[in-house]
Coordinates of C-alpha atoms in Angstrom, one line a residue:
X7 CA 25.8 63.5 40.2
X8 CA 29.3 64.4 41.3
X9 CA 30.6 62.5 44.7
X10 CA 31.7 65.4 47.1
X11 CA 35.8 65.6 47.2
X12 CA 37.0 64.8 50.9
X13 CA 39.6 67.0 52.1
X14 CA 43.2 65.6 52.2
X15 CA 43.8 64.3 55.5
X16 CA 47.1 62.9 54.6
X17 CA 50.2 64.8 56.1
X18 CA 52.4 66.0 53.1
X19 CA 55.8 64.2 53.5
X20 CA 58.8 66.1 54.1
X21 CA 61.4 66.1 51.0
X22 CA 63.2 63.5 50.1
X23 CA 66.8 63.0 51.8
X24 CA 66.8 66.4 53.4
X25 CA 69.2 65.2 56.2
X26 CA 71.2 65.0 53.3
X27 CA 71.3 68.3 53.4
X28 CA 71.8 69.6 56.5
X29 CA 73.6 66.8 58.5
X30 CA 76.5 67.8 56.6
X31 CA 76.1 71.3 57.2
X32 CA 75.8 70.8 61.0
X33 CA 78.8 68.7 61.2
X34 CA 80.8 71.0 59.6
X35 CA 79.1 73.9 61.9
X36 CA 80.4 72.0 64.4
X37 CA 83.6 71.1 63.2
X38 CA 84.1 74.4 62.3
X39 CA 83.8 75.7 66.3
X40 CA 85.4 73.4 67.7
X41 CA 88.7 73.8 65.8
X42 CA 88.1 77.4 66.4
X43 CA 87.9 76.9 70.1
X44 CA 90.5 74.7 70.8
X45 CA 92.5 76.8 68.5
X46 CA 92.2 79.8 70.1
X47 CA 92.9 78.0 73.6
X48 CA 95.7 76.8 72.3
X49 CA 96.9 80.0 70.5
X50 CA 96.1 81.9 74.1
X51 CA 98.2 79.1 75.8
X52 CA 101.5 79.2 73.5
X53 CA 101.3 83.2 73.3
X54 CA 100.1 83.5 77.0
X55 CA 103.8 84.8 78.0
X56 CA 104.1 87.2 75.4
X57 CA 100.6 88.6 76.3
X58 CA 101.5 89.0 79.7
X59 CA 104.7 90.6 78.3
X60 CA 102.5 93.2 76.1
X61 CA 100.1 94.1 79.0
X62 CA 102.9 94.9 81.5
X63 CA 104.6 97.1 78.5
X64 CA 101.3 98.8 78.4
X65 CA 101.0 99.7 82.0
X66 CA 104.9 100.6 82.4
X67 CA 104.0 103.1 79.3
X68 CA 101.0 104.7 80.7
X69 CA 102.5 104.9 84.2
X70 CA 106.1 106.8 82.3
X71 CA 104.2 108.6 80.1
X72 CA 103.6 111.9 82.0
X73 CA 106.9 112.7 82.8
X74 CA 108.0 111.8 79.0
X75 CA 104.9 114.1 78.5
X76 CA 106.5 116.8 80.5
X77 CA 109.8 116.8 78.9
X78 CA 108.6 116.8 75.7
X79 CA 106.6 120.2 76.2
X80 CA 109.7 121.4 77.4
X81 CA 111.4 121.0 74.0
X82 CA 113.1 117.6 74.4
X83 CA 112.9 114.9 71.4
X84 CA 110.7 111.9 72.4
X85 CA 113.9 109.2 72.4
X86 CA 116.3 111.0 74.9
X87 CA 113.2 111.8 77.0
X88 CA 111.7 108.3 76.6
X89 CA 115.5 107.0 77.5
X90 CA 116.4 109.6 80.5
X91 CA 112.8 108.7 82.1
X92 CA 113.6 104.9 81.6
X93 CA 117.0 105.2 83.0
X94 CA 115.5 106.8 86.1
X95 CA 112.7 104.3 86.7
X96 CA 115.6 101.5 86.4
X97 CA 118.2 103.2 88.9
X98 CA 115.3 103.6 91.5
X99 CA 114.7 99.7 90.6
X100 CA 118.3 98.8 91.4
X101 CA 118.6 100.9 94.2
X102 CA 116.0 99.1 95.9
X103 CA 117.1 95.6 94.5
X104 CA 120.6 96.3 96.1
X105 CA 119.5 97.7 99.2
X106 CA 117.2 94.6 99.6
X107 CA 120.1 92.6 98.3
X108 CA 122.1 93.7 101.3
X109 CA 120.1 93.0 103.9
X110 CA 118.8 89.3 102.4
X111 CA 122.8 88.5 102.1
X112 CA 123.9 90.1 105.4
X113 CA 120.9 88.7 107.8
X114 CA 121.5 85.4 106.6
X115 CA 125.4 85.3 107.0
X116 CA 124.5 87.0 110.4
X117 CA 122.0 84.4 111.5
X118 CA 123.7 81.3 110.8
X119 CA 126.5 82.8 112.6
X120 CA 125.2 83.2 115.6
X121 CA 121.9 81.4 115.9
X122 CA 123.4 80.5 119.4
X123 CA 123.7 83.8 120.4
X124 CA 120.3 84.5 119.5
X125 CA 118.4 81.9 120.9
X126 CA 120.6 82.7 124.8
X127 CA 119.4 86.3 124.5
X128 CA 115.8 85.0 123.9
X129 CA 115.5 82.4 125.8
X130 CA 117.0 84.6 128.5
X131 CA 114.0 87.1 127.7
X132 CA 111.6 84.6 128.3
X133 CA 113.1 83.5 131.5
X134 CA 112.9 86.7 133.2
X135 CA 110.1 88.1 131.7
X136 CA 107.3 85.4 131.7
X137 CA 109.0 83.1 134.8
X138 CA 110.3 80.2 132.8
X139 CA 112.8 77.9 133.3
X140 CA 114.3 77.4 129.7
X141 CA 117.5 75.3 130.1
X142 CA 119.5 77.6 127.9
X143 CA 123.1 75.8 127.7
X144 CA 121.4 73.0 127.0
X145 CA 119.7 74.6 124.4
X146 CA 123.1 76.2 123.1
X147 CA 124.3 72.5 122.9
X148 CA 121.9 70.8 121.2
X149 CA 122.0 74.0 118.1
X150 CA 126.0 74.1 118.5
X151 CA 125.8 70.4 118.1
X152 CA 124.3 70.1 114.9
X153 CA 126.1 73.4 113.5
X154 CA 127.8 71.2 110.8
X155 CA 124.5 69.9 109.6
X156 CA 123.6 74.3 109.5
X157 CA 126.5 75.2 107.4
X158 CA 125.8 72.3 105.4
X159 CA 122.5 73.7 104.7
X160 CA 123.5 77.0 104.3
X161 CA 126.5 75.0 101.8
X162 CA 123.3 73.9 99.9
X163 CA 121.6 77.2 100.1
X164 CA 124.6 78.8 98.1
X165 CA 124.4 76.3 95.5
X166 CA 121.3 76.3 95.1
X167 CA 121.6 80.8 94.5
X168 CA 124.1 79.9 92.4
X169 CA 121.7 77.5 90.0
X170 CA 119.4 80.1 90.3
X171 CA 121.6 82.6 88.4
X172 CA 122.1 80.4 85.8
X173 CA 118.4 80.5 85.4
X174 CA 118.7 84.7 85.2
X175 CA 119.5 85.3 81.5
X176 CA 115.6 84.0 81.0
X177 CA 114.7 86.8 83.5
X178 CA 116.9 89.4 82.4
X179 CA 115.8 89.1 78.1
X180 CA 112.2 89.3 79.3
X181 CA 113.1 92.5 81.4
X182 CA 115.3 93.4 77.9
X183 CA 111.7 92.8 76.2
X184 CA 109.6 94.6 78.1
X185 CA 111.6 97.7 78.0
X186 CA 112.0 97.6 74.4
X187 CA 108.6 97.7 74.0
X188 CA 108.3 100.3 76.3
X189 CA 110.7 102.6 74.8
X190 CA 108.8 102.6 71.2
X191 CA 105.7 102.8 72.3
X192 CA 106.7 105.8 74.6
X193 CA 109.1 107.1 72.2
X194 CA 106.4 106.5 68.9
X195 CA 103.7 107.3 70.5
X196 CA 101.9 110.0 67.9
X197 CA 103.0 107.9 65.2
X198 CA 101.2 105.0 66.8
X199 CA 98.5 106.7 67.3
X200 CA 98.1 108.0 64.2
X201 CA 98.6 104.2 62.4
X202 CA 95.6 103.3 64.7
X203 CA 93.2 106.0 64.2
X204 CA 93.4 106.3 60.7
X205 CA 91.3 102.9 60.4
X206 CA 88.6 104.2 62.2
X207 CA 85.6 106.8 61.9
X208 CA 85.8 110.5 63.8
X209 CA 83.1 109.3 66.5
X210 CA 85.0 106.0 67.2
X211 CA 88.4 108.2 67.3
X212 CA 86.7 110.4 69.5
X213 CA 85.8 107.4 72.0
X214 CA 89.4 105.4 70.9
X215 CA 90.9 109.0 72.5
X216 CA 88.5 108.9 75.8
X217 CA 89.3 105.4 76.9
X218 CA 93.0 105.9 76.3
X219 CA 93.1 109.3 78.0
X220 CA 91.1 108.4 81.2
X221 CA 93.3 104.7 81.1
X222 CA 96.8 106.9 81.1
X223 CA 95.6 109.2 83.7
X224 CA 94.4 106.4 86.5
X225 CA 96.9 104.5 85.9
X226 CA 99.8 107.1 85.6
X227 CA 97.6 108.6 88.9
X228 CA 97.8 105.7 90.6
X229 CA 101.7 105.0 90.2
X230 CA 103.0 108.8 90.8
X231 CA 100.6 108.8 94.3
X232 CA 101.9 105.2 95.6
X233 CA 105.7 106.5 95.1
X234 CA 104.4 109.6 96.6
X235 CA 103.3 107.7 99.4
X236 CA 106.2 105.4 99.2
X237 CA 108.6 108.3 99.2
X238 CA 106.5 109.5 102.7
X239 CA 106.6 106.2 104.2
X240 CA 110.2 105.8 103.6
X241 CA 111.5 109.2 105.1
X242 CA 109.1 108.1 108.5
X243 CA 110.2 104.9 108.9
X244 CA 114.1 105.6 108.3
X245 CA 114.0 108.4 110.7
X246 CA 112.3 106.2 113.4
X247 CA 114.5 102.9 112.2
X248 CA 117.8 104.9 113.2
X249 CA 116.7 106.1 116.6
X250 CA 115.6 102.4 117.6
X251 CA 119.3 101.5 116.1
X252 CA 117.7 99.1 113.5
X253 CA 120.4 97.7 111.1
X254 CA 119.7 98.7 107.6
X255 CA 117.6 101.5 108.7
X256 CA 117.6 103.1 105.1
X257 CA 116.9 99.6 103.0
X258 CA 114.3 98.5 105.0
X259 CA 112.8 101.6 105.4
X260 CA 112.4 101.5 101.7
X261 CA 111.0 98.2 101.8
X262 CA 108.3 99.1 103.9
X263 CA 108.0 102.0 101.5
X264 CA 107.6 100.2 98.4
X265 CA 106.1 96.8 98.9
X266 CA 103.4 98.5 101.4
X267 CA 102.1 100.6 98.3
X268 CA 102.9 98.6 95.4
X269 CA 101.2 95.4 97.2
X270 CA 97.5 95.7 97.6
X271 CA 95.8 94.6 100.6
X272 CA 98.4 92.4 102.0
X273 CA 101.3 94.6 101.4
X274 CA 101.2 96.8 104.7
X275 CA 101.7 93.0 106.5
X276 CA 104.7 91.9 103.7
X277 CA 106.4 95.2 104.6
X278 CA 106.2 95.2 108.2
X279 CA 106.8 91.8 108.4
X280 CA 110.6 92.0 107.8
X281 CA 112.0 94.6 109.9
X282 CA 110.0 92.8 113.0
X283 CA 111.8 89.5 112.6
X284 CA 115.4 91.8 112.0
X285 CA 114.4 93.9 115.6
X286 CA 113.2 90.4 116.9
X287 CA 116.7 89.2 116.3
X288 CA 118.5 91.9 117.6
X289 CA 116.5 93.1 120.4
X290 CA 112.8 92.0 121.3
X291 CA 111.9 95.5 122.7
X292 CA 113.1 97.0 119.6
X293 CA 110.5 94.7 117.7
X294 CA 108.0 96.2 120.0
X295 CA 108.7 99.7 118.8
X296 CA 108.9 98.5 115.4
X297 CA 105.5 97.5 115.5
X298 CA 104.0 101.0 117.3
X299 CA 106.1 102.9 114.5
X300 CA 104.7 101.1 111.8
X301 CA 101.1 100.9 113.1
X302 CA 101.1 104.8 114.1
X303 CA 102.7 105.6 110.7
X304 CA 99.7 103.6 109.1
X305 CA 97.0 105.3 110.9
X306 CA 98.8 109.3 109.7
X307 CA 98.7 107.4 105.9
X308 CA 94.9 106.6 106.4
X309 CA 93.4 109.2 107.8
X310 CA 95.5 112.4 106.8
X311 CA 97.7 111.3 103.9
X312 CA 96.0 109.2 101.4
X313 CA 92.7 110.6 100.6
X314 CA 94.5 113.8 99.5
X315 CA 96.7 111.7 97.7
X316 CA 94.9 109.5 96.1
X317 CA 91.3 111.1 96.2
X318 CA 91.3 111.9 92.2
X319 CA 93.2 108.9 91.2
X320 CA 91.9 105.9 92.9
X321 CA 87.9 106.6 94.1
X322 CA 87.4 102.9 94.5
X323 CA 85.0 101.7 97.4
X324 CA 87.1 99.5 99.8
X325 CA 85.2 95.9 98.7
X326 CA 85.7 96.8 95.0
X327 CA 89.4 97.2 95.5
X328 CA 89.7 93.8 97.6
X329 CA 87.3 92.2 94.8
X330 CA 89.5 93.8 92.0
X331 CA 92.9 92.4 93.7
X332 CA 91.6 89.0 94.0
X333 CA 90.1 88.7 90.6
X334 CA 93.3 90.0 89.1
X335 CA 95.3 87.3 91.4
X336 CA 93.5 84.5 89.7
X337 CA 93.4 85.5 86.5
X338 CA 97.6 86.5 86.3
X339 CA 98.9 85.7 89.4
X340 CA 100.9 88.4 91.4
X341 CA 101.5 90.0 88.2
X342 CA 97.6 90.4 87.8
X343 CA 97.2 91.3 91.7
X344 CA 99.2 94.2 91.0
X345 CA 97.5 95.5 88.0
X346 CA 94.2 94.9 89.4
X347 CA 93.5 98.6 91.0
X348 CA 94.4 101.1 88.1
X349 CA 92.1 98.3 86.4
X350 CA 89.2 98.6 88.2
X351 CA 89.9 102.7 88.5
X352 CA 90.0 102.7 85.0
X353 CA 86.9 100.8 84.3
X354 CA 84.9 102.9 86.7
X355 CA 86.2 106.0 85.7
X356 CA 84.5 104.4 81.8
X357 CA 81.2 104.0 83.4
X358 CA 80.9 107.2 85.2
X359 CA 81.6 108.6 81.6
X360 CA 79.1 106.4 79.3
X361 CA 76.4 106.0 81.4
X362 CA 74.1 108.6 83.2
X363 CA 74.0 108.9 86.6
X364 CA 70.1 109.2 88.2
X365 CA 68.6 110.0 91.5
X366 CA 68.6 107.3 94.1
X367 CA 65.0 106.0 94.6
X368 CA 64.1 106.4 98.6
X369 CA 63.3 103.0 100.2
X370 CA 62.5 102.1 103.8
X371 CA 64.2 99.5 104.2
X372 CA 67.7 101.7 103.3
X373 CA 69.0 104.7 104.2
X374 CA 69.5 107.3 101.7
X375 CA 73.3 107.8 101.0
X376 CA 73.9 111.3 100.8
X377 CA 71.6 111.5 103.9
X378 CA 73.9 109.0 105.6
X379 CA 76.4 111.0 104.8
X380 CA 74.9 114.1 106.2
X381 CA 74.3 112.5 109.3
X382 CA 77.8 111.1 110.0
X383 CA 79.0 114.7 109.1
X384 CA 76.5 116.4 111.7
X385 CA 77.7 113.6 114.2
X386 CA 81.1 114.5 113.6
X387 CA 80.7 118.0 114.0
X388 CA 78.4 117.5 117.1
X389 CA 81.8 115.3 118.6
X390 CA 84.4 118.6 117.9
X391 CA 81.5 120.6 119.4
X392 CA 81.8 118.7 122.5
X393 CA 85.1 118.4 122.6
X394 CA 86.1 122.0 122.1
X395 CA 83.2 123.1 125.1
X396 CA 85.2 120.5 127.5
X397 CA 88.0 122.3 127.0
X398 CA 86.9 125.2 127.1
X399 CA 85.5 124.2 130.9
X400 CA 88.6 122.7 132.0
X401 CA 90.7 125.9 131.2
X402 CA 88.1 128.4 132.7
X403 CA 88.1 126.3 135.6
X404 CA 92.0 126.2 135.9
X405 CA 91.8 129.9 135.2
X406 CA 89.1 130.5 138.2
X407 CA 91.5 128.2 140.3
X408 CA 94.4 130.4 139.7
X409 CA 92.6 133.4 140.6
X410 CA 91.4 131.8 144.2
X411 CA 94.8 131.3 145.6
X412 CA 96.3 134.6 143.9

């Protein structure tokens, strides 16, 4: 009689040396990555200048390319019309960079020439309007005093704007770089085109051709309604700059202008900044009107000018827009800040195009939004209602008033 086989209780053992195998495999895995990664920082680091270069090329190109666009439908070759838009963007440039120019080099020459002067006519102001008793030729002493140790500074302050310009031939090849770049991609742009699309399928060309279209358009959009607004901004504040007698009505006018659009968030506090301290200097009562111009002029842009302007070029909710700005200030610095809005247009301009858009779900914890919206309208509407019946009463009873005492 046969004894009854027992299963096999032993585990089977595993091969042989198989960390042979695959220790060398993972360490090359790993080698492999980590070369890759800390190549590709250091690639990003060493080329981080150029890429900075490309993406400003990009947005100067989609920002010019509507009115190359326009000339060219009118019958012009892409080069001159590529090289007469260029040459206008880069005399509005100078213009501003000479205006600003004057009023840097002028205010200082001014101020360190009669920083005595100033502070008496302050200090002056103070006394009589707040009851002080500010020891003004004292005061004129002590600064008159130490006027060699000013000029010495201001000595410095030369020298050191003359270093500075040494330092400009850097600035001035990466300006040359940039609008070299510009000019063939605005003046080669079918032909680039072309060379790109060929490498990919008629769906992908199809989507290649949305993303580039809706990109060009917000952030062509955006540019063309900030100088717009610029443009506004400038005419108001020049004509109210001249009747306060503000020196260099017409180049800080365009400073408020320009560095109140182009300067997100912040800018509107850059701008009006400057021709404060300028009025301050001349005349505190003329900083005072300064300030009521500028504010008055940004509550017209707010509320009447900009969201015709800007309604089909920048639709960004306010928080996005600050969240954009500072994003795009960490990542590239001012550079980055100022590229942050088309950015953010742009991207949600892509999501309102590839992705459906459903019904809100009611809650009751939330209001519905379009019903919000209804009810701030009907509110609204209720307010004008009001308003126009008070007047109504007040001129029927000034009419019934005449008609006693005729």
């Amino acid at each position: 009689m046969s004894e009854p086989v027992l299963p096999n209780s032993t585990t089977p053992e595993h091969p042989s040396g198989w960390y042979r195998v695959w220790l060398p495999r993972t360490a090359l895995v790993t080698l492999v990555a980590v070369t890759v990664v800390y190549g590709s920082v250091w690639v990003f680091g060493s080329t981080s200048g150029f890429l900075l270069t490309l993406v400003l090329s990009a947005f100067i190109s989609f920002a010019l390319l509507p009115a190359v666009e326009v000339l060219a439908r009118r019958g012009w070759r892409r080069g001159p019309a590529t090289g007469v838009v260029m040459l206008g963007a880069a005399l509005i440039a100078l213009v501003f960079f000479v205006a600003m120019m004057q009023v840097a080099i002028g205010e200082v020459i001014k101020l360190v020439g009669e920083i005595p002067g100033y502070l008496e006519t302050v200090a002056d102001w103070l006394n009589e309007t707040f009851n002080l008793e500010i020891d003004v030729e004292s005061l004129v002493s002590e600064v008159t005093a130490d006027q060699a140790r000013i000029e010495g500074l201001a000595t410095n302050a030369v020298g050191g704007i003359l270093g500075f310009a040494n330092t400009a031939v850097g600035f001035v090849f990466q300006i040359l770089t940039i609008s070299l770049f510009v000019f063939y991609i605005l003046a080669d742009l079918p032909r680039l085109r072309g060379a790109i699309l060929r490498r990919f399928t008629a769906a992908q060309q199809h989507h290649i051709d949305t993303v580039t279209s809706i990109t060009i358009d917000k952030v062509g959009g955006y540019v063309y309604s900030r100088l717009l607004l610029a443009g506004a901004s400038a005419i108001f504040h020049v004509i109210v700059f001249s009747l306060i007698g503000l020196p260099y009505a017409l180049a800080l006018s365009l400073w408020v202008g320009l560095v109140s659009q182009f300067i997100p968030t912040v800018g509107t506090y850059i701008a009006g900044a400057l021709p404060v301290l300028i009025a301050l200097l001349e005349d505190p009562i003329d900083a005072v009107w300064v300030v009521i111009a500028i504010v008055v002029y940004q509550q017209i842009e707010n509320y009447a000018l900009s969201p015709r302007v800007t309604a089909n070029t920048m639709n960004l909710h306010p928080a996005v827009a600050f969240g954009s700005v500072i994003v795009g200030g960490a990542l590239l610095g001012g550079v980055g800040a100022l590229l942050a809005l088309p950015a953010a247009a742009t991207i949600a301009a892509l999501i309102q195009t590839y992705f459906d858009s459903n019904e809100i779900v009611s809650s009751g914890k939330f209001e519905d939004p379009d019903a919000y919206d209804a009810r701030m309208r009907a509110k609204a509407q209720e307010k004008a209602s009001r308003r126009t019946s008070g007047r109504r009463k007040r001129t029927t009873t000034l009419d019934s008033g005449n008609a006693d005492e005729t």
